[in-house]
Amino acid sequence: LLDGLVFQRMALTGLRPHLALVGLWILLGIGYNALVFARQGMVAGVEWCSGYVLEWLLSMDNLFVFHLIFRLYNTPPQLVHKALFLGIIGAIGFRFCFFAIVRELLDFVSWFRFVFGGFLIWSGVQAAKDEEEGDIQETRPVRALRWALGSRLQEGYDKENGSIFVWKDQRLTFTLMLPVVCCLEITDLVFALDSVSAKAAQIPNFWTSVSSSVLAMFGLRAMFFVIQDLVQLFELLKYGLCFILVFIGVELMISDYVSLPPHVVCVVILSVFLISIAGSSAMQMHKGAGDVLVSSPTRSGEADCSPTTIS
């Protein structure tokens, strides 16, 4: 309710407001953790805290795939917040189911990691090569939905309300928000397996696992906008993002054979981010210095002492 009725309507823009929102969600998580400590004791409080931190570490890679999805479907910036909100509602439902039947799900969808991992590697390479956005109507999910829904699938978004379902000509039709939300849910379905299995092995209490995941997911969703702002500010971050997508794809495909600890994955992602930001800053400083040297005019009345003038 806080997110849907307050934060969405605030329409925050800019890096500082988004960082403040991330901090607010983290403070809410700390407050809930303090409540668990007070009501259920030290053991439950420590378990909740470890579950919260583990969800942050294991779900950080989701944010980069979300960025790829919104770029693929040319989602208008004003609708990204609502799309993530709809996606997180579905993700909460998935978490409740996952913690109940985690082992069966791991066996059922383990093969899908190879398909999804290969797609991420291909997308990372293509994103590094191509500057122009592709046609949304030619993407496979849209073509599959077009085949299933026919003319009921519209070719654009409901930019005013961001709705999935729209009544048009006395018929129920679907906007492009439908494939976006479906891709977000599938992404969470695949990536949630790691976090759910890791938390289920460490935290026996069902509600501790679910509540720590849900509050971490809201903070992570706010973190998405920070990453989006950084990508727009630093030009080399686009290539860093491509590298991260390839890394996530490879890590996903080999996860059954080589399991990287969550902190290692997080360190790799943060290192790529910091290197990309440092490189972008150095490029901007170099360009700025070059522009100053090129554009600095000779003062009026000051003699031009170039070799040509002297001769």
CSV table of C-alpha atoms in Angstrom, one decimal, residues 1 3-5 8 80-90 184-185 218 221:
chain,number,residue,atom,x,y,z
A,1,LEU,CA,0.0,0.0,0.0
A,3,ASP,CA,4.5,1.7,-2.5
A,4,GLY,CA,1.3,1.7,-4.6
A,5,LEU,CA,-0.5,4.7,-3.1
A,8,GLN,CA,4.3,5.7,-7.4
A,80,VAL,CA,8.5,1.4,-15.6
A,81,HIS,CA,7.6,2.0,-11.9
A,82,LYS,CA,4.1,0.4,-12.4
A,83,ALA,CA,5.5,-2.5,-14.4
A,84,LEU,CA,8.0,-3.3,-11.6
A,85,PHE,CA,5.2,-2.9,-9.1
A,86,LEU,CA,3.0,-5.5,-10.9
A,87,GLY,CA,6.0,-7.7,-11.3
A,88,ILE,CA,6.8,-7.6,-7.6
A,89,ILE,CA,3.2,-8.5,-6.7
A,90,GLY,CA,3.6,-11.6,-8.8
A,184,LEU,CA,9.5,-9.9,-15.4
A,185,GLU,CA,7.7,-12.8,-13.8
A,218,PHE,CA,11.0,-3.6,-2.5
A,221,ARG,CA,13.2,-2.5,-6.9
